[in-house]
PDB file of C-alpha atoms in Angstrom:
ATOM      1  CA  UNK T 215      -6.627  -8.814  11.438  1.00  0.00           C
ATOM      2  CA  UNK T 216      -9.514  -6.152  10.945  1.00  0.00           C
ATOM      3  CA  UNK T 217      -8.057  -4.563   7.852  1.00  0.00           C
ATOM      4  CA  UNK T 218      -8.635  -8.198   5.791  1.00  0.00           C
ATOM      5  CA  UNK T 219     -12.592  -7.024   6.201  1.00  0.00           C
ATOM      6  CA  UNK T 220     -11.973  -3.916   3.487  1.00  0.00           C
ATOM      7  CA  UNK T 221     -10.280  -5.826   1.203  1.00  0.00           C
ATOM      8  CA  UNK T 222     -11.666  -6.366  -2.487  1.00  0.00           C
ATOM      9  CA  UNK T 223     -10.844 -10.539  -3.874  1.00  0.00           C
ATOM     10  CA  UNK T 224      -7.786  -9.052  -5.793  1.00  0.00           C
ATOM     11  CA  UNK T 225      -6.581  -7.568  -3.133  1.00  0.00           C
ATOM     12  CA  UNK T 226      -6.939 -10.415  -0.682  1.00  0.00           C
ATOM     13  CA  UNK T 227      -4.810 -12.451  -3.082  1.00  0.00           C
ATOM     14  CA  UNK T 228      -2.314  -9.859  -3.303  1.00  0.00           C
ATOM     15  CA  UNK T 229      -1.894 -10.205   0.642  1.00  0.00           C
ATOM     16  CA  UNK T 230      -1.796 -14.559   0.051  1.00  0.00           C
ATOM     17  CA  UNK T 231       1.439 -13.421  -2.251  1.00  0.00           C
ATOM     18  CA  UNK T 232       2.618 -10.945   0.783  1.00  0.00           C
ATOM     19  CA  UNK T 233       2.724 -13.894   2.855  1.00  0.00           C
ATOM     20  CA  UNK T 234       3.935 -16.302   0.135  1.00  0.00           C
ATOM     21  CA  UNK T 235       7.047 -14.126   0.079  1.00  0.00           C
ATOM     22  CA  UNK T 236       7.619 -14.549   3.524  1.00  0.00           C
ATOM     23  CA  UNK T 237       6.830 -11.238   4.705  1.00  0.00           C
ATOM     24  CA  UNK T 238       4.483 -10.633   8.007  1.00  0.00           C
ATOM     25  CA  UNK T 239       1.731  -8.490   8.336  1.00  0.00           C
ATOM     26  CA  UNK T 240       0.745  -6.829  11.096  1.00  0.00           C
ATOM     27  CA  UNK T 241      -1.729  -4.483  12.492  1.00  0.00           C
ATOM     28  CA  UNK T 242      -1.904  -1.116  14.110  1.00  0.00           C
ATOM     29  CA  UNK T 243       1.879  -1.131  15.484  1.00  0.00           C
ATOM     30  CA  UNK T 244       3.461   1.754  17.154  1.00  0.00           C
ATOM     31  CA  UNK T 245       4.926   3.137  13.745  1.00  0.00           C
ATOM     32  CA  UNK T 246       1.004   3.990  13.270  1.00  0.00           C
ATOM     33  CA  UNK T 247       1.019   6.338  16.620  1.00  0.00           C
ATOM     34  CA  UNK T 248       3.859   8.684  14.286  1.00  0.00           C
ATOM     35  CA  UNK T 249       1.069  10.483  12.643  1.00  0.00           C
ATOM     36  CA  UNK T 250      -2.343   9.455  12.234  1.00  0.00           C
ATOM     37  CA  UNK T 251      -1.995  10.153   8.549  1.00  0.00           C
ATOM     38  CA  UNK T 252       0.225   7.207   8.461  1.00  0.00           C
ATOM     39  CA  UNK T 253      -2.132   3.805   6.768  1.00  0.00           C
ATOM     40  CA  UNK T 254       1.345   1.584   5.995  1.00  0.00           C
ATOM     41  CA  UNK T 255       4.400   0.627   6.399  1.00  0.00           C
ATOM     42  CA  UNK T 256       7.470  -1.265   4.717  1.00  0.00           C
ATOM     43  CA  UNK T 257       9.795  -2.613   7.237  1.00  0.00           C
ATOM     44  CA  UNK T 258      12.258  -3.885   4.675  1.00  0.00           C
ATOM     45  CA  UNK T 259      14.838  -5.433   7.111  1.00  0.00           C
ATOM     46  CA  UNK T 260      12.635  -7.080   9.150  1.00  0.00           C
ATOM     47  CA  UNK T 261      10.384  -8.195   6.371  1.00  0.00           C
ATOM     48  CA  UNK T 262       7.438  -7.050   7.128  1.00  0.00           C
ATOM     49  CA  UNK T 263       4.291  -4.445   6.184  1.00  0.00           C
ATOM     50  CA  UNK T 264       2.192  -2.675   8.698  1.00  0.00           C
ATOM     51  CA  UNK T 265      -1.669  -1.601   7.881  1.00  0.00           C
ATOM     52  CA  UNK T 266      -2.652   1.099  10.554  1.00  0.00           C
ATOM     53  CA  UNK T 267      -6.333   0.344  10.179  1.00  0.00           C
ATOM     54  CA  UNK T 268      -7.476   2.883  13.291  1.00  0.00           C
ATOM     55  CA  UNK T 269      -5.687   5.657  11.039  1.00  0.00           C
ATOM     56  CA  UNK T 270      -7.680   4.193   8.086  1.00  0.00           C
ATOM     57  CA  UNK T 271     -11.002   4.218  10.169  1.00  0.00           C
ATOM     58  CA  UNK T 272      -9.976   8.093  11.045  1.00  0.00           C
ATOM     59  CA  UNK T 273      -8.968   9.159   8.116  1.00  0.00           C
ATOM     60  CA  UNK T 274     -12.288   8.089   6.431  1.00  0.00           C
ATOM     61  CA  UNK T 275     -15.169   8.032   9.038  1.00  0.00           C
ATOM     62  CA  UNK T 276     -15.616   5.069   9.565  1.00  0.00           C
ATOM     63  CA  UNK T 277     -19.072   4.085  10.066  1.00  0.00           C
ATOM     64  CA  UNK T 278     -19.514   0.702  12.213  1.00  0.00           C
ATOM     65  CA  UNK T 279     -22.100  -0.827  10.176  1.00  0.00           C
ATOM     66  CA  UNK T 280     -22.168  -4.150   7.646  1.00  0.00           C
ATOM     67  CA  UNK T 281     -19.061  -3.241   5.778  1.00  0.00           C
ATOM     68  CA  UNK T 282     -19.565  -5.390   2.800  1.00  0.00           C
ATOM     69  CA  UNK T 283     -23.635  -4.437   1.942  1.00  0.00           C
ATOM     70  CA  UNK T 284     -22.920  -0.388   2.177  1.00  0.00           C
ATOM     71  CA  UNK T 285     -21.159   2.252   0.851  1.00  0.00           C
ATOM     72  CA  UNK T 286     -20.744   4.357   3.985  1.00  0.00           C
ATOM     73  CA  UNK T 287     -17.077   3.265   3.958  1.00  0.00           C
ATOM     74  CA  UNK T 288     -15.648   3.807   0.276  1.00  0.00           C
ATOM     75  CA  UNK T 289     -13.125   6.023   2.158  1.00  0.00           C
ATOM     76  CA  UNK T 290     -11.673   3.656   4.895  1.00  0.00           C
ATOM     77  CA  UNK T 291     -11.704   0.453   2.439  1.00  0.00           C
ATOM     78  CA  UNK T 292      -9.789   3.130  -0.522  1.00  0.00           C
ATOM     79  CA  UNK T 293      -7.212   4.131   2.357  1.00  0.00           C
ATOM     80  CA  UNK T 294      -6.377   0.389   3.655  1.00  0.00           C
ATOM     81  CA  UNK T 295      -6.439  -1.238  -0.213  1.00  0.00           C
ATOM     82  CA  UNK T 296      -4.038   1.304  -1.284  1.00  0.00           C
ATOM     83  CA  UNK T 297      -1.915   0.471   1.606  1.00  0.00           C
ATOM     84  CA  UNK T 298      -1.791  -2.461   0.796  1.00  0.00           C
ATOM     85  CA  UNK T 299      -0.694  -1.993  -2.561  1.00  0.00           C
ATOM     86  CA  UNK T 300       1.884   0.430  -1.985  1.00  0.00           C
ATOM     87  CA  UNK T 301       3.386  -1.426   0.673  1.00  0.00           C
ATOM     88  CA  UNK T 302       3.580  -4.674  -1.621  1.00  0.00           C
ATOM     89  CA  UNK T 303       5.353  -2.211  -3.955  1.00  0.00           C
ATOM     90  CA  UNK T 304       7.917  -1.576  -1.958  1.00  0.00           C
ATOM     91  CA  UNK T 305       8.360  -5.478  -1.202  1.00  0.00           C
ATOM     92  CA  UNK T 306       8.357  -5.820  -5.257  1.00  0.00           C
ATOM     93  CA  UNK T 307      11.255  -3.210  -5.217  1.00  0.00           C
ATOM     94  CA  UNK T 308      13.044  -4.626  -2.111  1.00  0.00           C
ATOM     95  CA  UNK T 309      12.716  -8.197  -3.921  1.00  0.00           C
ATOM     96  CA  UNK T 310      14.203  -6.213  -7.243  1.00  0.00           C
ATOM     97  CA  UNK T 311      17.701  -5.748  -5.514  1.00  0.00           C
ATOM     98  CA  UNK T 312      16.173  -2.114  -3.944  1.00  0.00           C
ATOM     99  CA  UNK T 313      15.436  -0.486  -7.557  1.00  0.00           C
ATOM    100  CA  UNK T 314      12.140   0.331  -9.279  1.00  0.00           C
ATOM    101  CA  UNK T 315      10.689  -2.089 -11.590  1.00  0.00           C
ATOM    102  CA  UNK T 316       8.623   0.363 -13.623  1.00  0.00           C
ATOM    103  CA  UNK T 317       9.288   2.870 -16.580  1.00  0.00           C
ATOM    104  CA  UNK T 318      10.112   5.825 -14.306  1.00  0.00           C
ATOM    105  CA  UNK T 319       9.784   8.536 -16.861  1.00  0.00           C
ATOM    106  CA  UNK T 320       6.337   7.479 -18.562  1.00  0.00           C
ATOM    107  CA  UNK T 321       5.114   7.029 -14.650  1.00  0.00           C
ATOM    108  CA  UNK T 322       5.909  11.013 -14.029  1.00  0.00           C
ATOM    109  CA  UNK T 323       3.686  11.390 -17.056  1.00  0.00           C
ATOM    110  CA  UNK T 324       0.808   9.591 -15.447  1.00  0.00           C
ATOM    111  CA  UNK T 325       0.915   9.832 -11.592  1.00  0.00           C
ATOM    112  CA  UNK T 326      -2.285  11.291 -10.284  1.00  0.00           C
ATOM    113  CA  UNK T 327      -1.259  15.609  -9.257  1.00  0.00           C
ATOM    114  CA  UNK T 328      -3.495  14.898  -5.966  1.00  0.00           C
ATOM    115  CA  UNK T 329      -0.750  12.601  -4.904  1.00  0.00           C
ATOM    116  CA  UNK T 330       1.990  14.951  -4.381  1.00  0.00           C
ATOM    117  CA  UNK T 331       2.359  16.222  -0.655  1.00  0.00           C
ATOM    118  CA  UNK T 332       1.739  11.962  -0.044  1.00  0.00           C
ATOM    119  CA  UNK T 333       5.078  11.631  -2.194  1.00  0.00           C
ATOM    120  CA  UNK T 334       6.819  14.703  -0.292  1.00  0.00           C
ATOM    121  CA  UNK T 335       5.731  13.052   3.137  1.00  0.00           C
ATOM    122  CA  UNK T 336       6.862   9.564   2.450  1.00  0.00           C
ATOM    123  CA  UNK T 337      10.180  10.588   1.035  1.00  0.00           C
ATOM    124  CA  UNK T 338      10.673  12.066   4.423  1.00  0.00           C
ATOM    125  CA  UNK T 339      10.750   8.722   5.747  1.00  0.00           C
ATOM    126  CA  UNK T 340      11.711   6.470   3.212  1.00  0.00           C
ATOM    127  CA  UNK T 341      14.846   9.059   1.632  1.00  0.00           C
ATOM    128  CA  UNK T 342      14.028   7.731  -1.651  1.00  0.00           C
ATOM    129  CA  UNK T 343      11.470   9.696  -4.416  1.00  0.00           C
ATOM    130  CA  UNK T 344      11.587   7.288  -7.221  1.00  0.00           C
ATOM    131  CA  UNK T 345      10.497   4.133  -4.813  1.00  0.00           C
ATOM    132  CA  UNK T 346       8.021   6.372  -3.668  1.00  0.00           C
ATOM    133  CA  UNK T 347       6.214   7.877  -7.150  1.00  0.00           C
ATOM    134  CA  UNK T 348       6.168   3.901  -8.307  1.00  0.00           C
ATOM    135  CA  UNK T 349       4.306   3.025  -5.165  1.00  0.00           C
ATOM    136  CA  UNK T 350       2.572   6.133  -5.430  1.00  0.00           C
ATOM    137  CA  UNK T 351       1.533   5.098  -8.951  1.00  0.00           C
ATOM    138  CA  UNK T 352       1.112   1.317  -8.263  1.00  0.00           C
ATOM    139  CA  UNK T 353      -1.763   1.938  -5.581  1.00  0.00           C
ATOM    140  CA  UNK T 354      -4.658   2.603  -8.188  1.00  0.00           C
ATOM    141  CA  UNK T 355      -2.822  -0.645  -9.880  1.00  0.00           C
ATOM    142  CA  UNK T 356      -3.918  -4.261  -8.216  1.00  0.00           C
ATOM    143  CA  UNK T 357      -3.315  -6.384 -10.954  1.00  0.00           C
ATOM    144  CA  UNK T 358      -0.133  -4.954 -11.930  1.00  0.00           C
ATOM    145  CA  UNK T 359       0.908  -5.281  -8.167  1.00  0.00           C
ATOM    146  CA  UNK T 360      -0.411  -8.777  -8.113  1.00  0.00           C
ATOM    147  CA  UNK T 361       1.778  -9.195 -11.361  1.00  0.00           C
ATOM    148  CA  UNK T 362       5.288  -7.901 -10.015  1.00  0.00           C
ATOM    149  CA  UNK T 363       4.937 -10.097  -6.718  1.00  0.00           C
ATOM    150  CA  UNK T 364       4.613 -13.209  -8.696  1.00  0.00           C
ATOM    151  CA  UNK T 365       7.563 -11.644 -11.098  1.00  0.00           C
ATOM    152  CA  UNK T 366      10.334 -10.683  -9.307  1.00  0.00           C
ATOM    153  CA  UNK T 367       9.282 -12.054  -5.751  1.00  0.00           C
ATOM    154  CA  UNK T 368       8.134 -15.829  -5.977  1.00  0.00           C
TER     155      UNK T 368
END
């Protein structure tokens, strides 16, 4: 999987706990062809996460270079980490009986104003605004993701 390539140490563990929770990941599926906006999804019944790493690449420029020695692609590795980490919020929530695990009202306090049409476009797929402001929130968040796997999933 290409996407493993952007990921940080924390977040690399935070996709070990993914898997320890018996979800699947997979790569550039054909939920990624819906928009090319799209960088994850949460395929709760099925238990698995998507990563659409070619929307990633897009979305940021990707520059083929060395990945790991450069800077040229902050936005690409941004996009596909905060996938990551919304997605494994939404397997925190599914592995919460379907609810939010977070303080709902102080996250509407702190959630990041830049994030709102992503919030307005999600809930068009997912139906559900709460699950999506805590994922929302929870991107910018690895340890606290890392956290809730190991609480309420393992």
């Amino acid at each position: 999987m290409e996407f493993i390539i952007f990921l940080s140490k924390l977040d690399i563990e935070i996709l070990e706990l993914i898997k320890k929770a018996n979800y699947v990941i997979e790569e550039n599926s054909a939920l990624c062809l819906l928009d090319k906006t799209y960088v994850g999804f949460h395929k709760r019944k099925e238990k698995e996460i998507v990563i659409c790493t070619e929307n990633a690449k897009k979305m940021g420029n990707f520059k083929n270079s060395n990945i790991s020695n450069n800077n040229d692609n902050h936005k690409t590795k941004l996009y596909i980490r905060r996938a990551l980490r919304h997605e494994a919020t939404h397997i925190v929530q599914a592995c919460n009986n379907n609810k939010i695990f977070n303080n709902l009202k102080e996250i509407k306090k702190k959630i990041n104003k830049g994030k709102e049409n992503a919030i307005k476009t999600s809930v068009r797929i997912s139906g559900n605004l709460n699950k999506e402001v805590e994922a929302y929130f929870m991107e910018d968040k690895p340890r606290r993701v890392r956290k809730a796997i190991k609480k309420y999933c393992l």
